[in-house]
PDB file of C-alpha atoms in Angstrom:
ATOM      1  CA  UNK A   1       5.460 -26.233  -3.911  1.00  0.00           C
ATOM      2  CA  UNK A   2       6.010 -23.838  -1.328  1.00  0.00           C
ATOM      3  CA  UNK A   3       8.932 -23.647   1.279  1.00  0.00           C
ATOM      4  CA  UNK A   4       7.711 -23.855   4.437  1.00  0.00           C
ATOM      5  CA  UNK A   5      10.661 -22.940   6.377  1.00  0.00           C
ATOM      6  CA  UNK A   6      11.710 -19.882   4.177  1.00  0.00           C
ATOM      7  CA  UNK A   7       8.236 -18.962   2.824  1.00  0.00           C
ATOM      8  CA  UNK A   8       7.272 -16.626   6.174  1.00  0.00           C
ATOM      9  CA  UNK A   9      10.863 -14.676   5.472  1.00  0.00           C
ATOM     10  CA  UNK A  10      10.111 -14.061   2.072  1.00  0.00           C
ATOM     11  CA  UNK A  11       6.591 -12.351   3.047  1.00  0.00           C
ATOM     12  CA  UNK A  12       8.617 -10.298   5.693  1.00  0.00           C
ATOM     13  CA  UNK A  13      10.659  -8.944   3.153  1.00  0.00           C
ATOM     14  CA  UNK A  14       7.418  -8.392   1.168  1.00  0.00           C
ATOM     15  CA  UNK A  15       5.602  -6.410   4.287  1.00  0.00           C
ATOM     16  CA  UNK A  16       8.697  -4.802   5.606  1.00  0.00           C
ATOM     17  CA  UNK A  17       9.278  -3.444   1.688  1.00  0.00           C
ATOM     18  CA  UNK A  18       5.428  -2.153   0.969  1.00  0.00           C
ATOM     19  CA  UNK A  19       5.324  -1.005   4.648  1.00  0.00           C
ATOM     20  CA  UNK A  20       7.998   1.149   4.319  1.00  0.00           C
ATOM     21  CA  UNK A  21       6.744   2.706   0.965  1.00  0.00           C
ATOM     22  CA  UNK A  22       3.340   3.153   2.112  1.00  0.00           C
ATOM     23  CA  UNK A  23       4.934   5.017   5.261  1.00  0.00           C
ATOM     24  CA  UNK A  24       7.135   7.056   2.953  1.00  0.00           C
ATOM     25  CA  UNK A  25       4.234   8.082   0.914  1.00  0.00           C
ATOM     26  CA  UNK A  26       1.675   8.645   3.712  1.00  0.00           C
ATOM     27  CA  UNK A  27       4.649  11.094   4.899  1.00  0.00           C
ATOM     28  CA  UNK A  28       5.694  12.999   1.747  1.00  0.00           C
ATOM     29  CA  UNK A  29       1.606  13.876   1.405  1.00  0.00           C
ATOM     30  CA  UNK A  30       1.829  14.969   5.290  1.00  0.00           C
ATOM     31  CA  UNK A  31       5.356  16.879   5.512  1.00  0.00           C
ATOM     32  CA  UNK A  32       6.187  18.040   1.853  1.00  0.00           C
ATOM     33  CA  UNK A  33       2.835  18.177   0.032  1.00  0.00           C
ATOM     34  CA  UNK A  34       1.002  19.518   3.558  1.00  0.00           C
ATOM     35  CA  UNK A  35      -2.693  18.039   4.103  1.00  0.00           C
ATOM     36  CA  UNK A  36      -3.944  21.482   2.013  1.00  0.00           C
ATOM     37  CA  UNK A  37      -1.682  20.512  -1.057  1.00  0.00           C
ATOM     38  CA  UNK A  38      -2.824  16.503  -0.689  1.00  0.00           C
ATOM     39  CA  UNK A  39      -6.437  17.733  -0.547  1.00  0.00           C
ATOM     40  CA  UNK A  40      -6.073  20.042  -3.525  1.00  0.00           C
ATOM     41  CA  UNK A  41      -4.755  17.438  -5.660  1.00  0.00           C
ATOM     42  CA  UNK A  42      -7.617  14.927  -4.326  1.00  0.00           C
ATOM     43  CA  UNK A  43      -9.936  17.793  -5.612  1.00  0.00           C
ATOM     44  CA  UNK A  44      -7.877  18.457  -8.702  1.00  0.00           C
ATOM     45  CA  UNK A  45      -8.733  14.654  -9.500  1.00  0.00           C
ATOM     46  CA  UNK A  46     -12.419  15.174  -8.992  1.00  0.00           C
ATOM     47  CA  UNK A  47     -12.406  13.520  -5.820  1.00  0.00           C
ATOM     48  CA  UNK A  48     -13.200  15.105  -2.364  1.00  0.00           C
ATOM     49  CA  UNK A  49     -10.939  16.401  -0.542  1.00  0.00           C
ATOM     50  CA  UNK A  50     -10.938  14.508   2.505  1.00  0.00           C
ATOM     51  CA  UNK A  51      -9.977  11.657   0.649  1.00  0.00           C
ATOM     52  CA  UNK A  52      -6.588  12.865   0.871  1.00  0.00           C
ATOM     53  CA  UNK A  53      -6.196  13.216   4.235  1.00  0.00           C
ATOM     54  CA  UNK A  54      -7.730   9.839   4.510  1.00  0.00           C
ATOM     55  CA  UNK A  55      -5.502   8.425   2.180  1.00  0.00           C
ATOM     56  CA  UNK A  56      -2.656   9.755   4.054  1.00  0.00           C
ATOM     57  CA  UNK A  57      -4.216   8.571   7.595  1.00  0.00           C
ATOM     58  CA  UNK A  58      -4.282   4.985   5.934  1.00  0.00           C
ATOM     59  CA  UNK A  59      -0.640   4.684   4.008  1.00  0.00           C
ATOM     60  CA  UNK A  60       1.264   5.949   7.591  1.00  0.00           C
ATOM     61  CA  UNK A  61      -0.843   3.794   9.895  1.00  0.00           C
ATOM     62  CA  UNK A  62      -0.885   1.092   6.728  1.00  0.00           C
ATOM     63  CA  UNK A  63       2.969   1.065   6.980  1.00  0.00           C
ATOM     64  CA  UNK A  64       3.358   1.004  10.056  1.00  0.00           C
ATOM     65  CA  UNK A  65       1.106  -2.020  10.682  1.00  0.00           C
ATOM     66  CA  UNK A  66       3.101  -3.753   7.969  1.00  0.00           C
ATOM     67  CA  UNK A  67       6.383  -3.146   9.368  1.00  0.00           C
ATOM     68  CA  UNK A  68       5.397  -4.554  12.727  1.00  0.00           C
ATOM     69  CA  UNK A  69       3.317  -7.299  11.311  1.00  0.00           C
ATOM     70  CA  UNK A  70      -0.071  -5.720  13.321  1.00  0.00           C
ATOM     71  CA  UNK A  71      -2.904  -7.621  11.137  1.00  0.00           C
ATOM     72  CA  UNK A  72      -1.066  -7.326   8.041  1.00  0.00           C
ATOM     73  CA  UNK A  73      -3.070  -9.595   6.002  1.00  0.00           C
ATOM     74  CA  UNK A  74      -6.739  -7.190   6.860  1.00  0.00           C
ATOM     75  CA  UNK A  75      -4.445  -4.232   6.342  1.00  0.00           C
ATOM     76  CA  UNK A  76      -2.613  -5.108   2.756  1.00  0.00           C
ATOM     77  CA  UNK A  77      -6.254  -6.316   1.707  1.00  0.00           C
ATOM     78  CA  UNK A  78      -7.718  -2.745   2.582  1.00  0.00           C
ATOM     79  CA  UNK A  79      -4.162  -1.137   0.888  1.00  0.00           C
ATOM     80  CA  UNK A  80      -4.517  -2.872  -2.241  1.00  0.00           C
ATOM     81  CA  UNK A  81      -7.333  -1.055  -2.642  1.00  0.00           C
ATOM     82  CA  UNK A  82      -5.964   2.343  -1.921  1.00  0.00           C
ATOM     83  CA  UNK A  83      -3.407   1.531  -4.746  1.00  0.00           C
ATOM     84  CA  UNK A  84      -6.175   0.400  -7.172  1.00  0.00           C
ATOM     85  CA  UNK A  85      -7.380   3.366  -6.677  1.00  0.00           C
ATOM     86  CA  UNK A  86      -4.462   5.444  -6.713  1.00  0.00           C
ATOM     87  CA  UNK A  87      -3.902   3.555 -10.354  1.00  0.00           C
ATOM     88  CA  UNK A  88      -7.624   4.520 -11.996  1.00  0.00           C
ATOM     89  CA  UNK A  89      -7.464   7.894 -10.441  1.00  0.00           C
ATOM     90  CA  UNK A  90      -4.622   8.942 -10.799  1.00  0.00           C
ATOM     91  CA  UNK A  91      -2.524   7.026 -13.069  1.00  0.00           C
ATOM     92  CA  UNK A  92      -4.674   5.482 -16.010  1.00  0.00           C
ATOM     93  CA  UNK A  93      -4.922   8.407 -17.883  1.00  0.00           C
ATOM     94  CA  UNK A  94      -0.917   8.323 -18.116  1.00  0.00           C
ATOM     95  CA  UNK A  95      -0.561   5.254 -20.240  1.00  0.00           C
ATOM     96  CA  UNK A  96       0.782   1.536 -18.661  1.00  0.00           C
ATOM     97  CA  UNK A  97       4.830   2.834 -18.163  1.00  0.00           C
ATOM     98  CA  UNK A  98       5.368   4.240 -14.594  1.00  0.00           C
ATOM     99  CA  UNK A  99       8.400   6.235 -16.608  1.00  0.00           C
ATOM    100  CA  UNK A 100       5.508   8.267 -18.381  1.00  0.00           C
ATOM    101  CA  UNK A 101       5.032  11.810 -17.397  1.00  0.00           C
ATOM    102  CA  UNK A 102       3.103  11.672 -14.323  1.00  0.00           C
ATOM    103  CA  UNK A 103       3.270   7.849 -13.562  1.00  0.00           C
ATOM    104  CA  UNK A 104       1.349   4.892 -15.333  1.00  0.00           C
ATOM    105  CA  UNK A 105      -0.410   2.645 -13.797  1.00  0.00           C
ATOM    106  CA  UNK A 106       2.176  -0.445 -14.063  1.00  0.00           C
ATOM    107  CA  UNK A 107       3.533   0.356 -10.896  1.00  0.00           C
ATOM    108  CA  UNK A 108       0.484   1.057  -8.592  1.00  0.00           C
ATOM    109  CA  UNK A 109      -1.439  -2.659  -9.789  1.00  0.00           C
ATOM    110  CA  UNK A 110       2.194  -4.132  -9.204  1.00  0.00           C
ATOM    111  CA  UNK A 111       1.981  -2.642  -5.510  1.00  0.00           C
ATOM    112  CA  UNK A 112      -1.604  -3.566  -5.009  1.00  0.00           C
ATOM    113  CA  UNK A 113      -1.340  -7.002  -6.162  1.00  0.00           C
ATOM    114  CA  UNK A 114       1.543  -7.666  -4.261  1.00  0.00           C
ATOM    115  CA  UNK A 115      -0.677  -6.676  -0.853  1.00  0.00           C
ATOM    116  CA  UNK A 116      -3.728  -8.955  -2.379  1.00  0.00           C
ATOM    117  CA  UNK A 117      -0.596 -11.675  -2.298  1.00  0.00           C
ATOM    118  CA  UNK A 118       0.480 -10.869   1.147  1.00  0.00           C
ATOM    119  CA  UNK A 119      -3.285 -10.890   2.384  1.00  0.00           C
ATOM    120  CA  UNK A 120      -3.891 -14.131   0.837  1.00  0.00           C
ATOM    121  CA  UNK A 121      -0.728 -15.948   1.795  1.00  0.00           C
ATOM    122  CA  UNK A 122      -0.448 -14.748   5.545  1.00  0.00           C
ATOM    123  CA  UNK A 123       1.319 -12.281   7.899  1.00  0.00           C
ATOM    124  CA  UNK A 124       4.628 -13.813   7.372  1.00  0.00           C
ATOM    125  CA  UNK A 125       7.431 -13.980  10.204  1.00  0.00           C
ATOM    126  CA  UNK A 126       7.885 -12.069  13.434  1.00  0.00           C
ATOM    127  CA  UNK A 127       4.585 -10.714  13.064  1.00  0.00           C
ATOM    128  CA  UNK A 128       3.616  -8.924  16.508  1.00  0.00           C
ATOM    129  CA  UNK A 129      -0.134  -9.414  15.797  1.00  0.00           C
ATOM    130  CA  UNK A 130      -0.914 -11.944  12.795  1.00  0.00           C
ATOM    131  CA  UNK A 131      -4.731 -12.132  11.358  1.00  0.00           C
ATOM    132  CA  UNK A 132      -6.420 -14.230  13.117  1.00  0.00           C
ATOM    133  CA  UNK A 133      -7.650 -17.156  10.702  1.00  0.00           C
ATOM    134  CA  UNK A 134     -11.159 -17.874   9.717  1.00  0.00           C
ATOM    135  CA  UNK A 135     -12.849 -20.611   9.421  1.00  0.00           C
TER     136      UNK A 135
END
C-alpha cells in the first residue's frame, strides 16, 4: 500500500538526490575533464565522440530538470538510459562491485532503475512542471 500523503515527498527526495548527481557529473565532464578529455574517453570506449558532449548536455540539463521537477518523469525515463549505458559501456567490463578499479556496474543499474521508478511512479511534490498524464 502506498502513502498517499508522504509518497510525493519521498519521490522529491528521490529527484532532488539523482538531480543533483546527474548535475554534478554533467559538470565534472564540462569543468575538470573539459569537453576534449570527455570526448577522448567517449572515443577511448569505441564510441563517438560527440557522445560525450551529448552525454554531458543531457546529465546538466537532466539535473536540473529533476531538481525543479520540469517533466521529471520523460526526463528520468530518457536518464535511465544514459546510465544503462554508462553501465555496458563503461562499467561491465569492471566486474558487479562499484569498489572495483574503475567502477562496476552495481551502481550505474542502481541509478538507472531508480529514474525508471521515478518515471513510472510520477513527478513527486513541488514539481514546477509535472508530466502531463496519458491516457
Amino acid at each position: 500500500m502506498i502513502d498517499t500523503k508522504l509518497a510525493p515527498y519521498g519521490i522529491l527526495l528521490l529527484r532532488i538526490t539523482t538531480g543533483v548527481l546527474f548535475l554534478v557529473h554533467g559538470l565534472t565532464k564540462l569543468l575538470v575533464f573539459t569537453p576534449a578529455g570527455t570526448m577522448g574517453f567517449f572515443q577511448s570506449l569505441g564510441l563517438p565522440g560527440w557522445l560525450g558532449i551529448v552525454t554531458m548536455i543531457i546529465e546538466i540539463a537532466g539535473g536540473v530538470a529533476l531538481i525543479l521537477g520540469l517533466y521529471a518523469r520523460a526526463v528520468s525515463f530518457v536518464l535511465a538510459f544514459v546510465l544503462f549505458g554508462a553501465a555496458v559501456t563503461a562499467h561491465l567490463s569492471n566486474g558487479f562491485g562499484w569498489a572495483n578499479e574503475n567502477g562496476g556496474w552495481e551502481y550505474p543499474v542502481m541509478w538507472g532503475l531508480v529514474q525508471l521508478a521515478i518515471a513510472l511512479i510520477g513527478d513527486g511534490a513541488k514539481a514546477l512542471k509535472p508530466t502531463l498524464p496519458t491516457a
